[in-house]
PDB file of C-alpha atoms in Angstrom:
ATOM      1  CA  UNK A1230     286.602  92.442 110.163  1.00 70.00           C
ATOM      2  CA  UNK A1231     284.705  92.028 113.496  1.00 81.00           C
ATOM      3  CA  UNK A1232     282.005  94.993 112.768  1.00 93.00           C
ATOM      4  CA  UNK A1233     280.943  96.092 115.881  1.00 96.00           C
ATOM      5  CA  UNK A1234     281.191  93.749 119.416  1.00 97.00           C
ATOM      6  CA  UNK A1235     279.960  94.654 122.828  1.00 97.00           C
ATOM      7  CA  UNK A1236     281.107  93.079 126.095  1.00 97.00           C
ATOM      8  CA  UNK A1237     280.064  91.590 128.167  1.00 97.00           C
ATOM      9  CA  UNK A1238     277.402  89.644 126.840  1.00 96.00           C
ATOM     10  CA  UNK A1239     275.563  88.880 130.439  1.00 96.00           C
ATOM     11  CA  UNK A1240     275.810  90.900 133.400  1.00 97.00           C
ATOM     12  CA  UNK A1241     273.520  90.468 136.244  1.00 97.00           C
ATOM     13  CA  UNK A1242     273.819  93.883 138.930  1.00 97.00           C
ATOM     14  CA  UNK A1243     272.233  94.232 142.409  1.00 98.00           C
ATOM     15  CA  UNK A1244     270.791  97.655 143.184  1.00 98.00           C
ATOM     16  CA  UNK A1245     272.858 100.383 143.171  1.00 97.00           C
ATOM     17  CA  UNK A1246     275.802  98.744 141.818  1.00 97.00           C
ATOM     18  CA  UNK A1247     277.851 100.317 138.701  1.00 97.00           C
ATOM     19  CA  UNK A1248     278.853  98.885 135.844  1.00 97.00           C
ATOM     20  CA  UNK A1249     280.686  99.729 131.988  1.00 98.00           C
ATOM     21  CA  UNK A1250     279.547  98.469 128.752  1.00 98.00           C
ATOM     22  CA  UNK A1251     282.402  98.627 126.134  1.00 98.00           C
ATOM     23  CA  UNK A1252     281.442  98.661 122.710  1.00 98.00           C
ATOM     24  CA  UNK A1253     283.829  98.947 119.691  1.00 98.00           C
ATOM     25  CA  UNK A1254     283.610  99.301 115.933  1.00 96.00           C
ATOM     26  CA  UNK A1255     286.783  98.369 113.368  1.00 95.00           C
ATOM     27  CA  UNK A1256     285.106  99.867 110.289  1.00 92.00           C
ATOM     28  CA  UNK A1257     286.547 103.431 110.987  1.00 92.00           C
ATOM     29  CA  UNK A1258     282.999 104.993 111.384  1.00 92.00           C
ATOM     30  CA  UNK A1259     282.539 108.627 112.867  1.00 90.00           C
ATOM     31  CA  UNK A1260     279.372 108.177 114.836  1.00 91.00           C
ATOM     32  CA  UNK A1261     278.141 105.492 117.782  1.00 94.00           C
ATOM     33  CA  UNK A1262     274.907 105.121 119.535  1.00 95.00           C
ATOM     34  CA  UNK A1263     273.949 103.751 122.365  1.00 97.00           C
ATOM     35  CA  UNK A1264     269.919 101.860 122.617  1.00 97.00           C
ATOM     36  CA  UNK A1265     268.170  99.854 124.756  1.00 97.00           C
ATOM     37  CA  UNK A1266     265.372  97.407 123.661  1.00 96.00           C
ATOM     38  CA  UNK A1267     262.797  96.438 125.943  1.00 94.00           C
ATOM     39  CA  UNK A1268     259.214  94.408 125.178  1.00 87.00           C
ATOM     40  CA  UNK A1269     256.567  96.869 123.288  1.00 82.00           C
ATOM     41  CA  UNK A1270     259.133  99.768 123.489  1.00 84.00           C
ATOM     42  CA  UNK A1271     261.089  99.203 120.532  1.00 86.00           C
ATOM     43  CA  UNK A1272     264.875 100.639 120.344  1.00 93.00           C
ATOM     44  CA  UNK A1273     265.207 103.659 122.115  1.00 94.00           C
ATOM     45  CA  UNK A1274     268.646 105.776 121.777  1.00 93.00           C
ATOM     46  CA  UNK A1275     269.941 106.716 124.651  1.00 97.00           C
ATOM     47  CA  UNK A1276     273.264 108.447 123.676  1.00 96.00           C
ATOM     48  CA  UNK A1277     274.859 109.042 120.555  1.00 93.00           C
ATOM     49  CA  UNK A1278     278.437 110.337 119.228  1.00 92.00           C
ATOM     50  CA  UNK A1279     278.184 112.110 115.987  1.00 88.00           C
ATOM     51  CA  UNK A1280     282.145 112.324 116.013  1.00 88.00           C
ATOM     52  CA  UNK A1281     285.149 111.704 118.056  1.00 91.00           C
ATOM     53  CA  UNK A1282     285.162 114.089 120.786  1.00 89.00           C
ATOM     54  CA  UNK A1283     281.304 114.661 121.174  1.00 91.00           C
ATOM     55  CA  UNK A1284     278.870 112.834 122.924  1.00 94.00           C
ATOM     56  CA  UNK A1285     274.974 114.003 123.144  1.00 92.00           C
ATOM     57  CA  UNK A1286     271.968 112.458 125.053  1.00 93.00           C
ATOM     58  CA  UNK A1287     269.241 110.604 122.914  1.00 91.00           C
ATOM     59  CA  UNK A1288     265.722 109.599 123.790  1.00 91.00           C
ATOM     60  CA  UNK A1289     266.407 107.822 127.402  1.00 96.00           C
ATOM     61  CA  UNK A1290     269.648 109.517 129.108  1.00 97.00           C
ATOM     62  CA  UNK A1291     268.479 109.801 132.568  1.00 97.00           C
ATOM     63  CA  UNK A1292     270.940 107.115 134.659  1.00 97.00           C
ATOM     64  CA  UNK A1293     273.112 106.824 132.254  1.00 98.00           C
ATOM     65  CA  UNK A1294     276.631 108.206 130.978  1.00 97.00           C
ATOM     66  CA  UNK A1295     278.851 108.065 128.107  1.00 98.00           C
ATOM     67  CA  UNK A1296     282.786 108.320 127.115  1.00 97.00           C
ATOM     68  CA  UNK A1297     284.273 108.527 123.460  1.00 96.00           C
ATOM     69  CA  UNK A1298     287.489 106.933 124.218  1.00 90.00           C
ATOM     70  CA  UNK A1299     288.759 106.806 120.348  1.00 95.00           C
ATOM     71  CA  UNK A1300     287.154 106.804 116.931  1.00 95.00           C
ATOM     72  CA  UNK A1301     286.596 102.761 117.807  1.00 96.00           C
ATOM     73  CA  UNK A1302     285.408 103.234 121.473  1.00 97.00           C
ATOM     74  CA  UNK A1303     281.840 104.049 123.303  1.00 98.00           C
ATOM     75  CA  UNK A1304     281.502 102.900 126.142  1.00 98.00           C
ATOM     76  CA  UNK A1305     277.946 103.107 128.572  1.00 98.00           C
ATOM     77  CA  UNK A1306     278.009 103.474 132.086  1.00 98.00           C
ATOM     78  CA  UNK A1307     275.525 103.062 134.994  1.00 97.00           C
ATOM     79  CA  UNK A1308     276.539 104.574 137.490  1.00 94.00           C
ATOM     80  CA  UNK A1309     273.628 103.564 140.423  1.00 97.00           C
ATOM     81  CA  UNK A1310     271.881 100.735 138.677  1.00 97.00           C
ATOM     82  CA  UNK A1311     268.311 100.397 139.019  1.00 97.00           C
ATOM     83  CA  UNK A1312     266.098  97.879 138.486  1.00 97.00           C
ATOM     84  CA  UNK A1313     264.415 100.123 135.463  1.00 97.00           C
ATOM     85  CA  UNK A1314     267.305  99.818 133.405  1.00 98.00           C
ATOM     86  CA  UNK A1315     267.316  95.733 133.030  1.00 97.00           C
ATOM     87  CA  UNK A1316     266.876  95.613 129.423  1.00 97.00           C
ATOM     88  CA  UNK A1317     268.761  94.551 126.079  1.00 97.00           C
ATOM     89  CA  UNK A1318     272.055  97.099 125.192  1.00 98.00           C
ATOM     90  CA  UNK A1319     272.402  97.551 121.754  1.00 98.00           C
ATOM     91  CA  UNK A1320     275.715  99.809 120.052  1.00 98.00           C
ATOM     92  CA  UNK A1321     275.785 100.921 116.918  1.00 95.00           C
ATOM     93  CA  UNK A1322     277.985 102.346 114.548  1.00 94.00           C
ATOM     94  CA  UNK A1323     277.705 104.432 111.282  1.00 89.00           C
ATOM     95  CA  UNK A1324     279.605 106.506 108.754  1.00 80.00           C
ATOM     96  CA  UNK A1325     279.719 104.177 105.588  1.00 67.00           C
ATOM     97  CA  UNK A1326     278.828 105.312 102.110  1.00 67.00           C
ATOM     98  CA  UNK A1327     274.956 104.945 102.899  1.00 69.00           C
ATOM     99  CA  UNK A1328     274.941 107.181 106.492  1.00 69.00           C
ATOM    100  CA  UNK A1329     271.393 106.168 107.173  1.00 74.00           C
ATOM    101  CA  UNK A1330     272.423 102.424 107.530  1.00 83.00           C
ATOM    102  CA  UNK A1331     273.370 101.484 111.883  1.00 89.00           C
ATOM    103  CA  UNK A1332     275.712  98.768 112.067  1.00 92.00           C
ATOM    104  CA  UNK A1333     274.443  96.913 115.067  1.00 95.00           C
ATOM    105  CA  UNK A1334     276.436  94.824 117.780  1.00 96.00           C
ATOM    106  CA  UNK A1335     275.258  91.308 119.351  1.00 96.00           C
ATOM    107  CA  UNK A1336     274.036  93.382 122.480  1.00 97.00           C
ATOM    108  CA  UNK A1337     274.564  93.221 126.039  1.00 97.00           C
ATOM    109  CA  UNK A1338     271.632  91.417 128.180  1.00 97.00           C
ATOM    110  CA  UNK A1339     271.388  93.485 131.692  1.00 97.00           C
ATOM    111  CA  UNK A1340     269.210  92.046 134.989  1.00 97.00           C
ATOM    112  CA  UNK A1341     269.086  94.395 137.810  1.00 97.00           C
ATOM    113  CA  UNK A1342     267.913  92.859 140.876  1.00 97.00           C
TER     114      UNK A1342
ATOM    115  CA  UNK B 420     250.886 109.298 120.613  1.00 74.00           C
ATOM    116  CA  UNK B 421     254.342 107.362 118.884  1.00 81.00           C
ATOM    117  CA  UNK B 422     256.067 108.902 115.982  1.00 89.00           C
ATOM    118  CA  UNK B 423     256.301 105.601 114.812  1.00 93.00           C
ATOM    119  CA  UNK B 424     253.578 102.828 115.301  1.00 94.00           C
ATOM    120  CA  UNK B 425     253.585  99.091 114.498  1.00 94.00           C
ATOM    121  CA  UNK B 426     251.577  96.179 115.167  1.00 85.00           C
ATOM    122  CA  UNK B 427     254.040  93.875 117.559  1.00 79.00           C
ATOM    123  CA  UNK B 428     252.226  90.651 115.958  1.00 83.00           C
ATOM    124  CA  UNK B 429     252.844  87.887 116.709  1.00 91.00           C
ATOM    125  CA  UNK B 430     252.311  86.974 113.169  1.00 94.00           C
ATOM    126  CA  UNK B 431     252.163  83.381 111.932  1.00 96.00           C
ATOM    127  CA  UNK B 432     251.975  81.920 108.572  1.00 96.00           C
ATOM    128  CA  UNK B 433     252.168  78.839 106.212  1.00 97.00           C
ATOM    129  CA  UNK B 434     255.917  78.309 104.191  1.00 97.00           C
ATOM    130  CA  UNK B 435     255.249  79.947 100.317  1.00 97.00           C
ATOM    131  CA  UNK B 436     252.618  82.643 101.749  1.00 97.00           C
ATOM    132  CA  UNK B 437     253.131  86.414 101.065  1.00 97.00           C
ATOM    133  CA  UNK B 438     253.577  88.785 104.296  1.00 97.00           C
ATOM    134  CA  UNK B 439     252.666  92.322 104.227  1.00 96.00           C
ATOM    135  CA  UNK B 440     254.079  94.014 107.664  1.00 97.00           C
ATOM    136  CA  UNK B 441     253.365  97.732 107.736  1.00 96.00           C
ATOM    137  CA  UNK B 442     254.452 100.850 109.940  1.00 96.00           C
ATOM    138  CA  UNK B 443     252.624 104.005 110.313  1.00 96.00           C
ATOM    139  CA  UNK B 444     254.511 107.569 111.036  1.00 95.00           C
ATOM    140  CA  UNK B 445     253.455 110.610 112.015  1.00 94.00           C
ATOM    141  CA  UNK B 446     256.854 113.056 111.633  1.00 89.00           C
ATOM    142  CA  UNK B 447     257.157 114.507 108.093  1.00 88.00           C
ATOM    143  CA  UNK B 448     261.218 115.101 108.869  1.00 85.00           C
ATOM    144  CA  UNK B 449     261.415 111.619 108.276  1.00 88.00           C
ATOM    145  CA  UNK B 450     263.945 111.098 105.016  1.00 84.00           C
ATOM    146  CA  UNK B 451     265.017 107.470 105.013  1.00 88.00           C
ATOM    147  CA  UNK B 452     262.648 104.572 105.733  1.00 93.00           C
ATOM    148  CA  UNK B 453     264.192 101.307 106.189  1.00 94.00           C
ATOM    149  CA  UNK B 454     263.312  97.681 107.660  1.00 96.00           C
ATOM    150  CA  UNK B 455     265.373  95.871 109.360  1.00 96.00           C
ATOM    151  CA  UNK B 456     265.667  91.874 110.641  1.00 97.00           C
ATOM    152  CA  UNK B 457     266.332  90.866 113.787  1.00 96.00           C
ATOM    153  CA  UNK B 458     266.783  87.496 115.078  1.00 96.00           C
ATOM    154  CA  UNK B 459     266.580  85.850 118.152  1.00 92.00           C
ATOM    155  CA  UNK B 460     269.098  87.381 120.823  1.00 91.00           C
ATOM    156  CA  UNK B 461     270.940  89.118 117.860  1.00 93.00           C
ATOM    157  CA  UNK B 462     271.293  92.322 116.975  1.00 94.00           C
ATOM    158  CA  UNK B 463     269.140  93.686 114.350  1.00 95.00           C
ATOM    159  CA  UNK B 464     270.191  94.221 110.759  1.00 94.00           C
ATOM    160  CA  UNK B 465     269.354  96.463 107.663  1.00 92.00           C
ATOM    161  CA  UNK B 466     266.858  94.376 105.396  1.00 94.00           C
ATOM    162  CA  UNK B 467     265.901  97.152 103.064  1.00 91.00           C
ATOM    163  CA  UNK B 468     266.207 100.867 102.596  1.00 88.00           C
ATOM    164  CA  UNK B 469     264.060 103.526 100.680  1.00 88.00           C
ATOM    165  CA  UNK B 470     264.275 107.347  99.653  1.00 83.00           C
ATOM    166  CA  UNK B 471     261.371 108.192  98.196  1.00 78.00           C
ATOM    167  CA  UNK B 472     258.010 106.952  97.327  1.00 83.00           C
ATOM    168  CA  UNK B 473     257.306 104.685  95.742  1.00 86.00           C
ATOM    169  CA  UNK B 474     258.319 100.722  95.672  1.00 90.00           C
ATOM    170  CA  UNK B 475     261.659  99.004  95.991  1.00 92.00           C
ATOM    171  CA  UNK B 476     262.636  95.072  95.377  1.00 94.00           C
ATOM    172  CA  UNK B 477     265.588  92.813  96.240  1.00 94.00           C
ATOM    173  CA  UNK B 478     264.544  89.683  95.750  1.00 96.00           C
ATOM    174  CA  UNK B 479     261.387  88.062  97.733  1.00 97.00           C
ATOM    175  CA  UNK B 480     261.241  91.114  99.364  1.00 97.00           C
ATOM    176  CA  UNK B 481     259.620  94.501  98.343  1.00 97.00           C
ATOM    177  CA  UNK B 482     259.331  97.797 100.714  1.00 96.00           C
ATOM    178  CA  UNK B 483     256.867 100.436  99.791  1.00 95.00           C
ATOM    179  CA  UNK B 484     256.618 104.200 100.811  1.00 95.00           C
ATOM    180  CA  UNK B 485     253.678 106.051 100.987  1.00 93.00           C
ATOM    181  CA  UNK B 486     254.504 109.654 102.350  1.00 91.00           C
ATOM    182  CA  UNK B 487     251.551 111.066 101.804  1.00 91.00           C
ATOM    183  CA  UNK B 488     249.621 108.870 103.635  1.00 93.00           C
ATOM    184  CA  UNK B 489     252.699 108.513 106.234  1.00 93.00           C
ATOM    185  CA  UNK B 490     252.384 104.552 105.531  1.00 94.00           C
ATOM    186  CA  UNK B 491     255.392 102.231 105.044  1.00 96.00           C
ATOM    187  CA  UNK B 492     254.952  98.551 103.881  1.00 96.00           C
ATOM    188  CA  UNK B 493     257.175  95.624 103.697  1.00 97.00           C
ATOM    189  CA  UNK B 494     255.870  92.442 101.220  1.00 97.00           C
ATOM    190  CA  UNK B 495     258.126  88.839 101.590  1.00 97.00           C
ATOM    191  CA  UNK B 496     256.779  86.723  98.771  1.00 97.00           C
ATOM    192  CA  UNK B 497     257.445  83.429  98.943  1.00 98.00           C
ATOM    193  CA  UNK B 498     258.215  82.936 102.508  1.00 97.00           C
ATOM    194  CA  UNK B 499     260.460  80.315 103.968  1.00 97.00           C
ATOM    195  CA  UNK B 500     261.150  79.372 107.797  1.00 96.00           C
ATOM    196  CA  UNK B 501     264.140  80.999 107.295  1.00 96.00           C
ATOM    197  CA  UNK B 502     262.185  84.325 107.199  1.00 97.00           C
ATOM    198  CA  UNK B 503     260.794  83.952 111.046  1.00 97.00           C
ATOM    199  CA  UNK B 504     262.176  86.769 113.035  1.00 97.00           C
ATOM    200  CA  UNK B 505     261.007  90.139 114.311  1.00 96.00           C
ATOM    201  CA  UNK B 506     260.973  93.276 111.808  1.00 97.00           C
ATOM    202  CA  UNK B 507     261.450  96.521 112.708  1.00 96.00           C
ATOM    203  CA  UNK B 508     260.798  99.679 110.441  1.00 96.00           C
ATOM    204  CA  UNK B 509     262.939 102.461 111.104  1.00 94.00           C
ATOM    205  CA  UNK B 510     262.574 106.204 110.058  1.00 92.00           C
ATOM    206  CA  UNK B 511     265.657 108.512 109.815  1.00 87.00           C
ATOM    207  CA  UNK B 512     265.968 112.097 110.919  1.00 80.00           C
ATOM    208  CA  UNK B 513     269.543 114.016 110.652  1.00 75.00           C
ATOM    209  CA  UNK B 514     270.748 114.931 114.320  1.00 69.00           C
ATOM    210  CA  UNK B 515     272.162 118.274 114.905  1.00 69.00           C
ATOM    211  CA  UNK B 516     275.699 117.965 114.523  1.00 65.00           C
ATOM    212  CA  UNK B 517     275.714 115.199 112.369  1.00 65.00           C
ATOM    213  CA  UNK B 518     274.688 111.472 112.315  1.00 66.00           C
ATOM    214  CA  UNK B 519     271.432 110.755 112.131  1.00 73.00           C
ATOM    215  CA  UNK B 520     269.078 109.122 114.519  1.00 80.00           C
ATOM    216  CA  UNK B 521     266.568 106.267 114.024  1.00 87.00           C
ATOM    217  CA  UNK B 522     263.350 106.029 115.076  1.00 91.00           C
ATOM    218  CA  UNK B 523     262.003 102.521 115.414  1.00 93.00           C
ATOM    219  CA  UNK B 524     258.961 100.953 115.532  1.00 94.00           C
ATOM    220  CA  UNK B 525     258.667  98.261 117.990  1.00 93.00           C
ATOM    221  CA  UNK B 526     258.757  95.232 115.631  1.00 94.00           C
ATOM    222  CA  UNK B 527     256.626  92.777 114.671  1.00 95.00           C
ATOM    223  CA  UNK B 528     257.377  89.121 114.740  1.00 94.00           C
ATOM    224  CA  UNK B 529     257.027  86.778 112.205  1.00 96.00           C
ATOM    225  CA  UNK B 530     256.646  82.853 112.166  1.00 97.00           C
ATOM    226  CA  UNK B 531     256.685  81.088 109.043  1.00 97.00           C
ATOM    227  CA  UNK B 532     255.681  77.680 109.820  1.00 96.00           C
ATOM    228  CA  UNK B 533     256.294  74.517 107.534  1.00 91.00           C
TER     229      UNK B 533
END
C-alpha cells in the first residue's frame, strides 16, 4: 500500500516550457487535490476532484490545468511555465472513514528559470 | 486579511519543554480543525483532529478549540528532538459538490534542541 506518490520528484523548466505532474492514490479514494507550498504562503489548493469525472479550480488556478484520468489518477499540467509557479507540488487524496483527513504525497519540487 | 493566520516561528526550545503553537481564524464555516506535521522535504501529515470545542489528547500532544474566540491551540508536553518539524493548522470547509477543502495556515517551525 503505496498511499499516494507523485512523479517526478525534481524537475527543473526554462520559460515557457510545459510539463505533467502525475499523481496517484491506491486507497480507492473519490476526491484529489492539487497544492502548492511556497515560503509564508502556506498550502494553497489549486485544483481539486471531488469525484471521478469532475475537476474544479481551487484557490490558485490561473496557469494551470487538470485531468481525472481514473479514480487513482490526477494529473497537473503547466502548460507555459513561468517563473511564478517554481514552488513545492503537493497531491492529495481523500475519501476514508474520517473525510476531513488529506492523504498527502512526497511532493514534486519545481524551478522555473 | 487571511482566513487563517499563524506565527511562521521559527520556534526553538530545550528537549522536555512544553510547546504551545496556536492558529487564529476568522471564517465561522469552519467545521474540522486539525494540525498537521510536516517534515523536512516531506509531505505533511495529520497530527491531530477536532470537532468541537473543547480539548483533545493523544499522548504528549493535546489540541484545543476555542470557536468562540476563533482560536486553535496545539500543546506537545514533553518534547523530544524527534518533535522538530513545521506544524500547520488546518480548517475544513465542505466544497460544493463534495470533498472538502482545507485551509492552512502557513506553519510554524519547531526546533527542539538537546
Amino acid at each position: 500500500n503505496a498511499g499516494v506518490t507523485q512523479t517526478p520528484k525534481f524537475q527543473v523548466l526554462k520559460t515557457g516550457q510545459s510539463m505533467t505532474l502525475q499523481c496517484a492514490q491506491d486507497m480507492n479514494h473519490n476526491s484529489m487535490y492539487w497544492y502548492r507550498q511556497d515560503p509564508g504562503m502556506g498550502l494553497r489548493l489549486i485544483y481539486y476532484s471531488a469525484s471521478e469525472g469532475t475537476t474544479d479550480k481551487g484557490e490558485v488556478p490561473n496557469g494551470y490545468n487538470v485531468s481525472r484520468l481514473n479514480k487513482r489518477e490526477f494529473s497537473l499540467r503547466l502548460e507555459s511555465a513561468a517563473p511564478s509557479q517554481t514552488s513545492v507540488y503537493f497531491c492529495a487524496s481523500t475519501g476514508g472513514t474520517n473525510l476531513y483527513e488529506q492523504y498527502f504525497g512526497p511532493g514534486t519540487r519545481l524551478t522555473v528559470t | 486579511q487571511k482566513e487563517v493566520e499563524q506565527d511562521p516561528g521559527p520556534l526553538s526550545v530545550p528537549e522536555g519543554a512544553i510547546v504551545s503553537l496556536n492558529c487564529t481564524y476568522s471564517n465561522s464555516a469552519f467545521q474540522y480543525f486539525m494540525w498537521y506535521r510536516q517534515y523536512s522535504r516531506k509531505g505533511p501529515e495529520l497530527l491531530m483532529y477536532t470537532y468541537s470545542s473543547g480539548n483533545k489528547e493523544d499522548g504528549r500532544f493535546t489540541a484545543q478549540v476555542d470557536k468562540s474566540s476563533k482560536y486553535i491551540s496545539l500543546f506537545i508536553r514533553d518534547s523530544q528532538p524527534s518533535d522538530s518539524a513545521t506544524y500547520l493548522c488546518a480548517m475544513s470547509a465542505e466544497l460544493t459538490g463534495g470533498g472538502n477543502k482545507l485551509t492552512f495556515g502557513t506553519g510554524t517551525q519547531l526546533k527542539v534542541e538537546l
